[in-house]
Amino acid sequence: MTARVLDGKALSAKLRARVAEAAKGLPNTPGLAVVLVGEDPASQVYVRNKHRQAEEAGFKSFVHRLPADTPEDEVVALVERLNGDEAVDGILVQMPLPGGMDALRVIAAIDPDKDVDGLTETNAGRLLLGRRGLVPCTPQGSMMLAAEALPDLTGKTAVVVGRSILVGKPLALLLQAANATVTMAHSRTADLQAVCREADVLCAAVGRPGLLTKDHVKLGAVVIDVGINRVDAPEKGEGKTKLVGDVAPDAAEVAGAMTPVPGGVGPMTIACLLRNTVLAAARRRGLADPDV
Ligand code: NAD
């Protein structure tokens, strides 16, 4: 068996087209503000991509670049100003913040109804309670990719490896809400292989290249690989690197469907950020959620 490839590039392009259409239907142009503190090279790339894709979706995009030594109070003050800015529907503070800065305090300053990363306590609470809120983008994108292979998760067994606040925990809640029976595995799980082999849907969000292999995968399972790891790639030339996931390529021999890295969950994450922004924009105008 060779797993069907769950193409996040193609799916995210469709989602972005729906988002752009929904944005056109709103009385005002949705606005996304991204705050970048410091010069982290990966963050610079992410922010550039978010800015470009927001503009392509027809949004107003506001990027605020602050030096790494900006006092925390100033970052909080900027977030508070954006909370009150009518042109801004979504606020994203790019993580990680420079060392020494209290990320929780900065996140807590974001108006929950503009929190398009879904990281505030209010949105985490809404997700836990099953109430309407803004859901973290990577788990949301993972769900959409899983639905490509398994549209109905009712009665299915799902295993999420990794229990981070950003990915693992919200993903487990979304899978439960979709009627899957969910197990969370993590660094202290006793027999990871046995737990994973129970999964109809196996999600890896760990950050360890090739942690899961074909021996962790049940025949025909849907595998969602959230991991993004940069590793040496001597085959591409000296000093070259490449991106790989948490799941080894041999898992495709056993899985029924599997997301690639790159080109799987990654592109879905930004598309879901745009989706959250258009949802936030509609809700802030008292309109029904657009169908995105
Ligand atoms: P994290 O470091 O916050 O969490 C990692 C989790 O993995 C922890 O809960 C830990 O318990 C678990 N873990 C560590 N070692 C383990 C082991 N040996 N066995 C089982 N579990 C183990 O990471 P994160 O922020 O959740 O990110 C996870 C991965 O997903 C990273 O590679 C990150 O780059 C990637 N990521 C991708 C996207 C995307 O857009 N595709 C977005 C966010 C994160």
Coordinates of C-alpha atoms and ligand atoms in Angstrom, one line a residue:
M1 CA 0.0 0.0 0.0
T2 CA 1.2 3.5 -0.7
A3 CA -0.6 6.2 1.2
R4 CA -2.7 8.8 -0.6
V5 CA -1.0 12.2 -0.3
L6 CA -3.1 14.7 1.5
D7 CA -2.1 17.8 -0.4
G8 CA -2.1 20.8 1.9
K9 CA -1.0 23.2 -0.9
A10 CA -4.0 22.4 -3.0
L11 CA -6.5 22.3 -0.1
S12 CA -5.1 25.6 1.3
A13 CA -5.5 27.3 -2.1
K14 CA -9.2 26.3 -2.2
L15 CA -9.6 27.6 1.3
R16 CA -7.9 30.9 0.5
A17 CA -10.2 31.3 -2.5
R18 CA -13.3 30.8 -0.3
V19 CA -11.9 33.3 2.2
A20 CA -11.2 35.9 -0.5
E21 CA -14.8 35.4 -1.7
A22 CA -16.2 35.8 1.8
A23 CA -14.1 38.9 2.3
K24 CA -15.7 40.5 -0.8
G25 CA -19.1 39.9 0.7
L26 CA -18.3 42.0 3.8
P27 CA -19.3 45.7 4.0
N28 CA -15.7 46.6 5.0
T29 CA -12.3 45.1 4.0
P30 CA -11.1 42.7 6.8
G31 CA -7.8 43.9 8.4
L32 CA -5.0 41.6 9.8
A33 CA -2.3 43.1 12.0
V34 CA 0.9 41.1 12.6
V35 CA 3.3 42.1 15.3
L36 CA 6.9 40.9 14.9
V37 CA 9.4 41.7 17.6
G38 CA 13.1 41.0 16.9
E39 CA 14.9 39.5 13.9
D40 CA 14.3 35.8 14.2
P41 CA 14.9 34.6 10.6
A42 CA 12.2 31.9 10.5
S43 CA 9.7 34.4 12.0
Q44 CA 10.6 37.0 9.3
V45 CA 9.8 34.4 6.6
Y46 CA 6.5 33.5 8.3
V47 CA 5.4 37.1 8.6
R48 CA 6.3 37.9 5.0
N49 CA 4.1 35.0 3.9
K50 CA 1.2 36.0 6.1
H51 CA 1.4 39.6 4.8
R52 CA 1.5 38.4 1.2
Q53 CA -1.3 35.9 1.5
A54 CA -3.5 38.4 3.5
E55 CA -3.1 40.9 0.6
E56 CA -3.8 38.2 -2.0
A57 CA -7.1 37.4 -0.1
G58 CA -8.0 41.1 -0.4
F59 CA -7.4 42.0 3.2
K60 CA -5.7 45.0 4.6
S61 CA -2.4 43.8 6.1
F62 CA -0.6 45.8 8.8
V63 CA 2.8 44.5 9.8
H64 CA 4.4 46.1 12.9
R65 CA 8.1 45.3 13.1
L66 CA 9.7 46.2 16.5
P67 CA 13.3 45.9 17.5
A68 CA 14.3 43.0 19.8
D69 CA 15.0 45.3 22.7
T70 CA 11.5 46.9 22.7
P71 CA 10.3 47.1 26.3
E72 CA 7.4 44.6 27.0
D73 CA 5.2 47.5 28.0
E74 CA 5.5 49.0 24.5
V75 CA 4.5 45.7 22.9
V76 CA 1.5 45.5 25.2
A77 CA 0.6 49.1 24.4
L78 CA 0.8 48.4 20.7
V79 CA -1.6 45.4 21.1
E80 CA -4.0 47.6 23.1
R81 CA -3.9 50.2 20.4
L82 CA -4.7 47.5 17.7
N83 CA -7.6 46.3 19.9
G84 CA -9.1 49.7 19.6
D85 CA -8.4 50.1 15.9
E86 CA -11.6 49.7 13.8
A87 CA -9.6 48.8 10.7
V88 CA -8.1 45.8 12.5
D89 CA -10.2 42.6 12.8
G90 CA -7.4 40.1 13.6
I91 CA -4.2 40.5 15.7
L92 CA -1.3 38.1 15.6
V93 CA 1.8 38.4 17.7
Q94 CA 4.5 36.3 16.0
M95 CA 6.0 33.7 18.4
P96 CA 8.6 33.3 19.8
L97 CA 9.0 36.6 21.4
P98 CA 12.6 37.7 22.3
G99 CA 14.0 36.0 25.5
G100 CA 12.9 37.7 28.7
M101 CA 9.6 38.9 27.3
D102 CA 6.5 37.5 29.0
A103 CA 4.6 36.0 26.0
L104 CA 1.6 35.1 28.2
R105 CA 1.2 38.7 29.2
V106 CA 1.4 39.9 25.6
I107 CA -1.1 37.3 24.4
A108 CA -3.4 38.1 27.3
A109 CA -3.6 41.7 26.1
I110 CA -5.2 40.7 22.8
D111 CA -8.9 41.2 22.5
P112 CA -10.3 37.6 22.3
D113 CA -12.5 38.6 19.4
K114 CA -9.5 39.7 17.4
D115 CA -7.3 36.8 18.6
V116 CA -7.0 35.0 15.2
D117 CA -4.3 32.7 16.5
G118 CA -6.7 31.4 19.1
L119 CA -4.1 31.6 21.9
T120 CA -5.9 33.7 24.6
E121 CA -7.4 32.0 27.7
T122 CA -10.8 33.1 26.5
N123 CA -10.5 31.2 23.2
A124 CA -8.9 28.2 24.8
G125 CA -11.8 28.2 27.3
R126 CA -14.4 28.5 24.5
L127 CA -12.9 25.5 22.7
L128 CA -12.9 23.5 25.9
L129 CA -16.5 24.4 26.5
G130 CA -17.6 23.7 22.9
R131 CA -18.6 27.4 22.4
R132 CA -18.0 29.5 19.3
G133 CA -14.6 31.1 19.3
L134 CA -11.4 31.4 17.3
V135 CA -9.6 28.1 17.0
P136 CA -5.8 27.8 16.8
C137 CA -4.8 27.6 13.1
T138 CA -2.6 24.6 12.9
P139 CA -5.0 22.2 14.7
Q140 CA -7.9 23.6 12.5
G141 CA -5.8 23.0 9.4
S142 CA -5.0 19.5 10.5
M143 CA -8.7 18.7 11.0
M144 CA -9.5 19.9 7.5
L145 CA -6.7 17.7 6.0
A146 CA -8.0 14.7 8.0
A147 CA -11.5 15.3 6.8
E148 CA -10.2 15.0 3.2
A149 CA -9.5 11.3 3.9
L150 CA -12.1 10.6 6.6
P151 CA -15.1 13.1 6.4
D152 CA -16.8 11.5 9.4
L153 CA -14.7 10.7 12.4
T154 CA -17.6 9.4 14.5
G155 CA -16.5 6.3 16.3
K156 CA -13.0 6.5 15.0
T157 CA -9.9 6.3 17.2
A158 CA -7.6 9.2 17.1
V159 CA -4.2 9.5 18.7
V160 CA -2.4 12.9 19.1
V161 CA 1.3 12.7 19.9
G162 CA 2.4 15.9 21.6
R163 CA 0.5 17.9 24.2
S164 CA 1.5 21.5 23.5
I165 CA -0.9 24.4 24.0
L166 CA -0.4 25.5 20.4
V167 CA -1.1 22.2 18.7
G168 CA -1.6 18.9 20.6
K169 CA -4.2 20.0 23.2
P170 CA -6.5 22.0 20.9
L171 CA -6.2 19.3 18.2
A172 CA -7.3 16.6 20.7
L173 CA -10.3 18.8 21.6
L174 CA -11.3 19.3 18.0
L175 CA -11.0 15.6 17.3
Q176 CA -13.3 14.9 20.3
A177 CA -15.8 17.5 19.2
A178 CA -15.9 15.6 15.9
N179 CA -16.9 12.5 17.8
A180 CA -13.6 10.6 17.6
T181 CA -12.3 8.7 20.6
V182 CA -9.1 10.5 21.5
T183 CA -5.9 9.4 23.2
M184 CA -3.1 12.0 23.9
A185 CA 0.4 10.6 23.9
H186 CA 3.5 12.5 24.9
S187 CA 7.1 12.2 26.1
R188 CA 6.1 10.1 29.1
T189 CA 3.8 7.7 27.3
A190 CA 4.9 4.2 28.2
D191 CA 4.5 2.3 25.0
L192 CA 4.1 4.9 22.2
Q193 CA 4.2 2.3 19.4
A194 CA 1.3 0.3 20.8
V195 CA -0.8 3.4 21.5
C196 CA -0.2 4.8 18.0
R197 CA -1.1 1.5 16.3
E198 CA -4.6 1.8 17.7
A199 CA -5.2 5.0 15.7
D200 CA -7.5 5.4 12.7
V201 CA -6.2 9.0 12.7
L202 CA -2.6 9.5 13.9
C203 CA -1.4 13.0 14.5
A204 CA 2.2 13.8 15.2
A205 CA 3.0 17.2 16.8
V206 CA 6.3 16.7 18.5
G207 CA 9.3 18.3 16.7
R208 CA 11.4 15.1 16.4
P209 CA 12.3 14.0 12.9
G210 CA 11.1 10.5 12.0
L211 CA 9.9 9.8 15.6
L212 CA 7.0 7.8 14.2
T213 CA 7.7 5.0 11.6
K214 CA 5.7 2.4 9.8
D215 CA 5.8 0.4 13.0
H216 CA 3.6 3.0 14.7
V217 CA 1.0 3.1 12.0
K218 CA -2.1 0.9 11.8
L219 CA -2.8 -0.4 8.2
G220 CA -4.9 2.2 6.3
A221 CA -4.7 4.9 9.0
V222 CA -4.8 8.6 8.2
V223 CA -1.5 10.2 9.3
I224 CA -1.3 14.0 9.9
D225 CA 2.3 15.1 10.3
V226 CA 2.4 18.5 12.0
G227 CA 6.1 18.4 12.7
I228 CA 8.5 20.8 10.9
N229 CA 12.1 19.9 11.5
R230 CA 15.2 21.3 9.6
V231 CA 17.8 18.6 9.1
D232 CA 21.0 18.2 7.2
A233 CA 20.6 17.1 3.6
P234 CA 24.1 16.1 2.4
E235 CA 22.5 14.6 -0.7
K236 CA 21.6 18.2 -1.8
G237 CA 25.2 19.4 -1.3
E238 CA 27.5 20.3 1.5
G239 CA 25.9 22.4 4.2
K240 CA 22.4 22.0 2.7
T241 CA 19.4 21.4 4.8
K242 CA 15.8 20.3 4.2
L243 CA 12.5 20.2 6.1
V244 CA 11.1 16.9 7.3
G245 CA 8.2 16.0 9.6
D246 CA 7.9 13.8 12.7
V247 CA 6.8 10.8 10.6
A248 CA 9.4 8.8 8.7
P249 CA 8.7 8.3 5.0
D250 CA 8.3 4.5 5.4
A251 CA 5.0 5.1 7.2
A252 CA 3.5 5.7 3.8
E253 CA 3.9 2.0 3.1
V254 CA 1.2 1.3 5.8
A255 CA -0.9 4.4 6.0
G256 CA -4.0 4.9 3.9
A257 CA -3.4 8.7 3.6
M258 CA -0.7 10.9 4.9
T259 CA 0.3 14.6 4.8
P260 CA 3.7 15.5 3.3
V261 CA 6.2 17.8 4.9
P262 CA 6.6 20.4 3.5
G263 CA 3.3 21.0 1.7
G264 CA 0.9 19.5 4.2
V265 CA -0.2 21.1 7.5
G266 CA 2.1 24.1 7.0
P267 CA 0.2 25.8 4.1
M268 CA -3.1 25.1 5.9
T269 CA -2.0 27.0 9.0
I270 CA -1.7 30.4 7.1
A271 CA -5.0 29.7 5.2
C272 CA -6.7 29.1 8.6
L273 CA -5.3 32.3 9.9
L274 CA -7.0 34.1 7.0
R275 CA -10.2 32.1 7.7
N276 CA -10.2 33.2 11.3
T277 CA -9.7 36.8 10.2
V278 CA -12.7 36.8 8.0
L279 CA -14.8 35.1 10.7
A280 CA -13.6 37.7 13.2
A281 CA -14.5 40.5 10.8
A282 CA -18.0 39.1 10.1
R283 CA -18.7 38.6 13.8
R284 CA -17.4 42.1 14.8
R285 CA -19.9 43.5 12.3
G286 CA -22.7 41.4 13.8
L287 CA -23.0 39.2 10.7
A288 CA -23.5 35.4 10.4
D289 CA -20.3 33.3 9.9
P290 CA -19.4 33.1 6.2
D291 CA -19.2 29.6 4.8
V292 CA -15.4 29.1 4.8
Ligands
NAD1 P1 6.3 21.6 21.7 O1 7.8 21.5 21.8 O2 5.6 22.7 22.4 O3 5.6 20.3 22.1 C1 6.1 19.0 21.8 C2 5.3 17.9 22.4 O4 5.9 16.7 22.0 C3 5.4 17.9 23.9 O5 4.0 17.9 24.4 C4 6.1 16.7 24.3 O6 5.5 16.0 25.4 C5 6.0 15.8 23.1 N1 7.1 14.9 23.0 C6 8.4 15.3 23.0 N2 9.2 14.2 22.8 C7 8.4 13.2 22.7 C8 8.6 11.8 22.4 N3 9.8 11.3 22.3 N4 7.5 11.0 22.3 C9 6.3 11.5 22.4 N5 6.0 12.8 22.6 C10 7.1 13.6 22.7 O7 6.0 21.7 20.1 P2 4.8 22.3 19.2 O8 4.8 23.7 19.3 O9 3.5 21.5 19.5 O10 5.3 21.8 17.8 C11 5.4 20.5 17.5 C12 6.0 20.4 16.0 O11 5.0 21.0 15.2 C13 7.3 21.1 15.8 O12 8.0 20.4 14.9 C14 6.8 22.4 15.2 O13 7.8 23.0 14.4 C15 5.6 22.0 14.4 N6 4.6 23.0 14.1 C16 4.2 23.1 12.9 C17 3.2 24.0 12.5 C18 2.7 24.0 11.1 O14 2.2 25.1 10.7 N7 2.8 23.0 10.4 C19 2.7 24.9 13.5 C20 3.2 24.8 14.8 C21 4.1 23.8 15.1

